[in-house]
Short mmCIF file of C-alpha atoms in Angstrom, two decimals:
data_model
loop_
_atom_site.label_atom_id
_atom_site.label_comp_id
_atom_site.label_asym_id
_atom_site.label_seq_id
_atom_site.Cartn_x
_atom_site.Cartn_y
_atom_site.Cartn_z
CA MET A 10 -10.15 7.22 -0.70
CA LYS A 11 -7.46 5.44 1.23
CA LEU A 12 -4.78 3.44 -0.79
CA SER A 13 -3.68 -0.07 0.77
CA LYS A 14 -0.42 -1.31 0.29
CA ALA A 15 -1.55 -3.81 -2.21
CA GLN A 16 -3.14 -1.28 -4.37
CA TYR A 17 0.35 0.69 -4.12
CA ASP A 18 2.27 -2.15 -4.92
CA GLU A 19 0.02 -2.90 -8.25
CA ILE A 20 0.40 0.77 -9.12
CA ALA A 21 4.25 0.62 -8.65
CA GLN A 22 4.60 -2.90 -10.66
CA PHE A 23 2.66 -1.32 -13.47
CA LEU A 24 4.75 1.95 -13.53
CA GLY A 25 7.85 -0.34 -14.25
CA HIS A 26 6.88 -1.06 -17.55
CA VAL A 27 6.01 2.12 -19.09
CA GLN A 28 8.23 5.05 -19.84
CA PRO A 29 7.87 8.38 -17.91
CA THR A 30 5.57 10.02 -20.56
CA ARG A 31 2.57 12.15 -20.27
CA GLN A 32 0.87 9.30 -22.37
CA SER A 33 1.86 6.90 -19.52
CA LEU A 34 0.13 9.25 -17.16
CA ARG A 35 -3.23 8.79 -19.05
CA LYS A 36 -2.52 5.12 -19.15
CA LEU A 37 -2.14 5.12 -15.29
CA LYS A 38 -5.31 6.98 -14.80
CA GLU A 39 -7.18 4.63 -17.32
CA LYS A 40 -5.78 1.52 -15.34
CA PHE A 41 -6.81 3.08 -11.86
CA PRO A 42 -9.74 5.24 -12.40
CA SER A 43 -10.56 5.01 -8.52
CA GLN A 44 -7.55 7.01 -7.60
CA SER A 45 -6.90 10.52 -7.77
CA GLN A 46 -4.92 12.03 -10.50
CA SER A 47 -2.71 13.84 -7.99
CA THR A 48 -2.00 10.81 -6.13
CA LEU A 49 -1.29 8.73 -9.31
CA LEU A 50 1.03 11.77 -10.58
CA SER A 51 2.80 11.62 -7.11
CA ILE A 52 3.65 7.96 -7.01
CA PHE A 53 4.51 8.31 -10.79
CA SER A 54 7.11 11.05 -10.10
CA GLN A 55 8.54 8.93 -7.12
CA GLU A 56 8.84 5.85 -8.81
CA TYR A 57 10.72 7.35 -11.88
CA GLN A 58 12.91 9.33 -9.34
CA LYS A 59 13.91 5.93 -8.03
CA GLN A 60 14.72 4.30 -11.54
CA ILE A 61 16.76 7.51 -12.47
CA LYS A 62 18.78 7.27 -9.27
CA ARG A 63 19.62 3.65 -10.03
CA THR A 64 20.81 4.47 -13.34
CA HIS A 65 22.23 7.74 -12.90
CA ALA A 66 25.95 7.04 -12.56
CA LYS A 67 26.16 5.28 -16.25
CA HIS A 68 24.67 8.20 -18.04
CA HIS A 69 27.45 10.18 -16.46
CA THR A 70 30.67 8.40 -17.56
CA ALA A 71 32.82 10.20 -19.94
CA GLU A 72 32.20 8.03 -22.54
CA ALA A 73 28.32 8.42 -22.31
CA VAL A 74 28.52 12.08 -22.13
CA GLU A 75 30.66 12.30 -25.14
CA THR A 76 28.27 10.04 -27.17
CA TYR A 77 25.34 11.94 -26.23
CA TYR A 78 26.98 15.03 -27.20
CA GLN A 79 28.26 13.80 -30.53
CA ARG A 80 24.53 12.27 -31.41
CA TYR A 81 23.37 15.67 -30.24
CA LEU A 82 25.65 17.67 -32.87
CA ASN A 83 24.83 15.16 -35.79
CA GLY A 84 21.02 15.39 -35.04
CA VAL A 85 20.78 19.01 -35.00
CA MET A 86 23.03 19.12 -38.36
CA LYS A 87 20.43 17.02 -39.92
CA ASN A 88 17.32 18.58 -38.63
CA ALA A 89 17.80 21.71 -36.07
CA ALA A 90 14.18 21.81 -35.53
CA ALA A 91 13.61 18.46 -34.43
CA PRO A 92 13.57 17.31 -30.97
CA VAL A 93 16.75 15.61 -31.01
CA LEU A 94 17.64 15.96 -27.46
CA LEU A 95 14.16 15.15 -26.10
CA GLU A 96 13.99 11.92 -28.38
CA LEU A 97 17.65 10.81 -27.03
CA ALA A 98 16.63 11.00 -23.67
CA ASN A 99 13.46 9.02 -24.43
CA GLU A 100 15.54 6.40 -26.29
CA VAL A 101 17.82 5.66 -23.40
CA ASP A 102 15.39 6.13 -20.69
CA PHE A 103 16.82 9.01 -19.19
CA ALA A 104 15.13 12.24 -17.85
CA PRO A 105 14.70 14.87 -20.56
CA SER A 106 16.01 17.87 -18.28
CA LEU A 107 18.95 15.78 -16.99
CA MET A 108 20.01 14.89 -20.61
CA ALA A 109 19.73 18.78 -21.34
CA ARG A 110 22.09 19.39 -18.55
CA ILE A 111 24.48 16.66 -19.66
CA VAL A 112 24.83 18.09 -23.01
CA LEU A 113 24.59 21.98 -22.13
CA GLU A 114 27.50 21.60 -19.75
CA ARG A 115 29.70 19.47 -22.37
CA PHE A 116 28.78 22.59 -25.00
CA LEU A 117 29.93 25.32 -22.32
CA GLN A 118 33.08 23.06 -21.36
CA GLU A 119 34.03 23.02 -25.21
CA ARG A 120 33.12 26.76 -25.86
CA GLU A 121 34.87 27.99 -22.68
CA GLN A 122 37.65 25.71 -22.31
CA ALA A 123 36.70 25.24 -18.60
CA ILE A 124 34.24 23.41 -16.62
CA PRO A 125 31.35 25.59 -16.01
CA SER A 126 29.82 26.13 -12.75
CA LYS A 127 26.79 24.78 -11.25
CA THR A 128 25.41 28.22 -10.78
CA LEU A 129 25.64 28.95 -14.54
CA ILE A 130 24.15 25.90 -15.63
CA ASN A 131 21.20 26.15 -13.39
CA SER A 132 20.58 29.69 -14.55
CA MET A 133 20.71 28.56 -18.22
CA LEU A 134 18.39 25.72 -17.49
CA ARG A 135 15.88 28.25 -15.72
CA ASP A 136 16.19 30.61 -18.73
CA PRO A 137 17.45 29.09 -21.85
CA SER A 138 17.61 32.20 -23.55
CA GLN A 139 20.80 32.93 -21.68
CA ILE A 140 22.22 29.94 -23.68
CA PRO A 141 24.86 31.34 -26.26
CA ASP A 142 23.27 28.92 -29.00
CA GLY A 143 20.07 29.36 -30.50
CA VAL A 144 19.58 25.76 -31.58
CA LEU A 145 20.74 24.35 -28.08
CA ALA A 146 18.50 26.99 -26.24
CA ASN A 147 15.52 25.55 -28.14
CA GLN A 148 16.55 21.96 -27.50
CA VAL A 149 17.01 22.57 -23.82
CA TYR A 150 13.67 24.29 -23.53
CA GLN A 151 11.86 21.56 -25.29
CA CYS A 152 13.40 19.25 -22.63
CA THR A 153 12.24 21.21 -19.86
CA VAL A 154 8.55 21.72 -20.95
CA ASN A 155 8.28 18.01 -21.62
CA ASP A 156 9.93 16.69 -18.25
CA CYS A 157 7.19 15.64 -16.09
CA CYS A 158 9.51 14.67 -13.02
CA TYR A 159 12.61 16.82 -13.27
CA GLY A 160 13.82 20.23 -14.33
CA PRO A 161 13.35 23.97 -13.13
CA LEU A 162 9.70 23.82 -14.03
CA VAL A 163 8.79 20.72 -12.05
CA ASP A 164 10.75 22.18 -9.20
CA CYS A 165 8.41 25.35 -9.19
CA ILE A 166 5.30 23.18 -9.37
CA LYS A 167 6.56 21.33 -6.30
CA HIS A 168 7.09 24.12 -4.77
CA ALA A 169 3.88 25.88 -5.18
CA ILE A 170 1.95 22.46 -4.33
CA GLY A 171 3.82 22.44 -0.93
CA HIS A 172 2.96 25.74 -0.05
CA GLU A 173 -0.64 25.09 -1.29
CA HIS A 174 -0.74 22.13 1.58
CA GLU A 175 0.81 24.41 4.05
CA VAL A 176 -1.87 26.95 3.60
CA LEU A 177 -4.52 24.10 3.49
CA LEU A 178 -3.46 22.43 6.63
CA ARG A 179 -3.42 25.81 8.29
CA GLU A 180 -6.91 26.42 7.12
CA MET A 181 -7.93 23.21 8.77
CA LEU A 182 -6.49 23.67 12.08
CA LEU A 183 -7.96 27.37 12.39
CA GLU A 184 -11.60 25.71 11.26
CA LYS A 185 -11.16 23.43 14.14
CA ASN A 186 -10.25 26.15 16.53
CA LEU A 187 -6.92 24.46 17.46
CA SER A 188 -4.48 26.44 19.09
CA PHE A 189 -0.94 26.10 17.17
CA ILE A 190 2.65 27.68 16.58
CA ALA A 191 3.60 27.78 12.98
CA GLU A 192 7.17 26.84 11.48
CA ASP A 193 7.81 30.73 10.54
CA GLN A 194 6.99 31.48 14.26
CA LEU A 195 9.44 28.75 15.52
CA ARG A 196 12.01 30.06 13.18
CA ALA A 197 11.67 33.60 14.48
CA LYS A 198 12.46 32.39 18.22
CA GLY A 199 15.87 30.81 16.84
CA TYR A 200 14.72 27.07 16.20
CA ASP A 201 16.50 25.33 13.43
CA LYS A 202 14.62 22.38 12.35
CA THR A 203 10.99 22.46 13.34
CA PRO A 204 7.60 20.96 12.17
CA ASP A 205 5.21 23.04 10.12
CA PHE A 206 2.90 23.23 13.25
CA ILE A 207 3.28 22.57 16.70
CA LEU A 208 -0.01 21.95 18.63
CA GLU A 209 -0.17 24.01 21.71
CA VAL A 210 -2.97 21.65 23.19
CA PRO A 211 -2.19 18.19 21.93
CA VAL A 212 -5.25 16.26 20.02
CA ALA A 213 -6.34 12.61 19.52
CA VAL A 214 -6.67 11.39 15.94
CA GLU A 215 -7.43 7.57 15.47
CA GLY A 216 -6.37 6.79 19.07
CA HIS A 217 -3.07 8.58 18.77
CA ILE A 218 -1.98 11.82 20.86
CA ILE A 219 -0.61 14.40 18.09
CA HIS A 220 1.62 17.22 19.36
CA TRP A 221 3.02 18.43 15.84
CA ILE A 222 2.51 18.10 12.32
CA GLU A 223 4.56 17.77 9.28
CA SER A 224 3.18 17.89 5.93
CA LYS A 225 4.94 16.81 2.73
CA ALA A 226 3.39 17.21 -0.71
CA SER A 227 4.32 14.05 -1.74
CA PHE A 228 3.18 10.09 -1.72
CA GLY A 229 4.42 8.60 1.63
CA ASP A 230 5.97 5.48 0.65
CA GLU A 231 8.28 3.47 2.88
CA SER A 232 11.41 4.76 1.42
CA SER A 233 10.21 8.41 1.85
CA HIS A 234 9.25 7.86 5.49
CA GLN A 235 12.68 6.24 6.18
CA ALA A 236 14.55 9.20 4.53
CA TYR A 237 12.61 11.73 6.25
CA LEU A 238 12.95 10.22 9.54
CA GLN A 239 16.86 10.14 9.06
CA ASP A 240 17.02 13.33 7.59
CA GLN A 241 14.36 15.59 9.40
CA PHE A 242 12.12 13.99 11.71
CA TRP A 243 14.46 12.34 14.29
CA SER A 244 15.66 16.00 15.32
CA TYR A 245 12.19 17.38 16.12
CA TRP A 246 11.91 15.12 19.33
CA ASN A 247 14.64 12.52 20.50
CA ARG A 248 11.76 9.84 21.33
CA CYS A 249 9.79 7.50 19.18
CA LEU A 250 7.88 8.96 16.17
CA LEU A 251 4.67 7.40 14.71
CA LEU A 252 4.14 7.77 10.85
CA ALA A 253 1.00 6.87 9.30
CA PHE A 254 -1.44 7.99 6.53
CA ILE A 255 -4.28 9.66 8.20
CA GLU A 256 -7.57 11.30 7.38
CA PHE A 257 -6.77 14.68 9.72
CA LEU A 258 -9.56 16.52 10.82
CA GLY A 259 -11.93 14.39 8.73
CA VAL A 260 -10.07 15.45 5.38
CA GLN A 261 -7.92 13.04 3.69
CA TYR A 262 -4.57 14.19 2.25
CA GLU A 263 -4.25 11.88 -0.77
CA GLU A 264 -1.08 13.45 -2.58
CA ALA A 265 0.43 14.68 0.96
CA PHE A 266 1.54 12.41 3.69
CA VAL A 267 1.36 13.85 7.26
CA THR A 268 3.94 13.08 10.32
CA TYR A 269 2.87 13.24 13.63
CA CYS A 270 3.77 12.72 17.14
#
């Protein structure tokens, strides 16, 4: 089913009063049973990311970093098996994976007497077994697997979902016998920024002529549309673009939005 602006606002308002945990996701589904879980998860993730961006700076001041690091050290000294970092992240309302990054970077800086590279940090977050401290490795792992919006595990899931929707969209186009040029074909011809599919013969959908399609495996709220317009869509064609949620070829994208022109 389609989601109205009023329904979206109601969901977003509800999310403003709950913590970003799997328990909150269950509450969200109970509150809005008519919406699919994938749609609710996508909105949940986007609203939480907006919140994190608003508060990101205060968690990265020198004072905050040192406070978090000392609390981590004191916590694992008392009980190394307790989810110290995860509980600390939930207490200060910060993403567990981002809290793990802060503490890991501080730990490596103290150990190596130098600022660690982002490449090293990212590698250790993806594979905590590389961390030269077993207790911290376990703490980082707990944060990663319990973070439903950030971290390497979430990044992998998002990438897989994005690829899945591109495959589904390709299958829809083939099913409808529509001739198209895919992104990989366009890149092979030397094009830099391209949509996922250009229709060789435009089609009409809900009164609009469609020339190309870009699929995003995320919920298309107003801020997302504006960001993608500035960063990506304007480069496709230097003319007026029309963005909307559509039931494309008779199949509704609930958690992906399609931009077309």
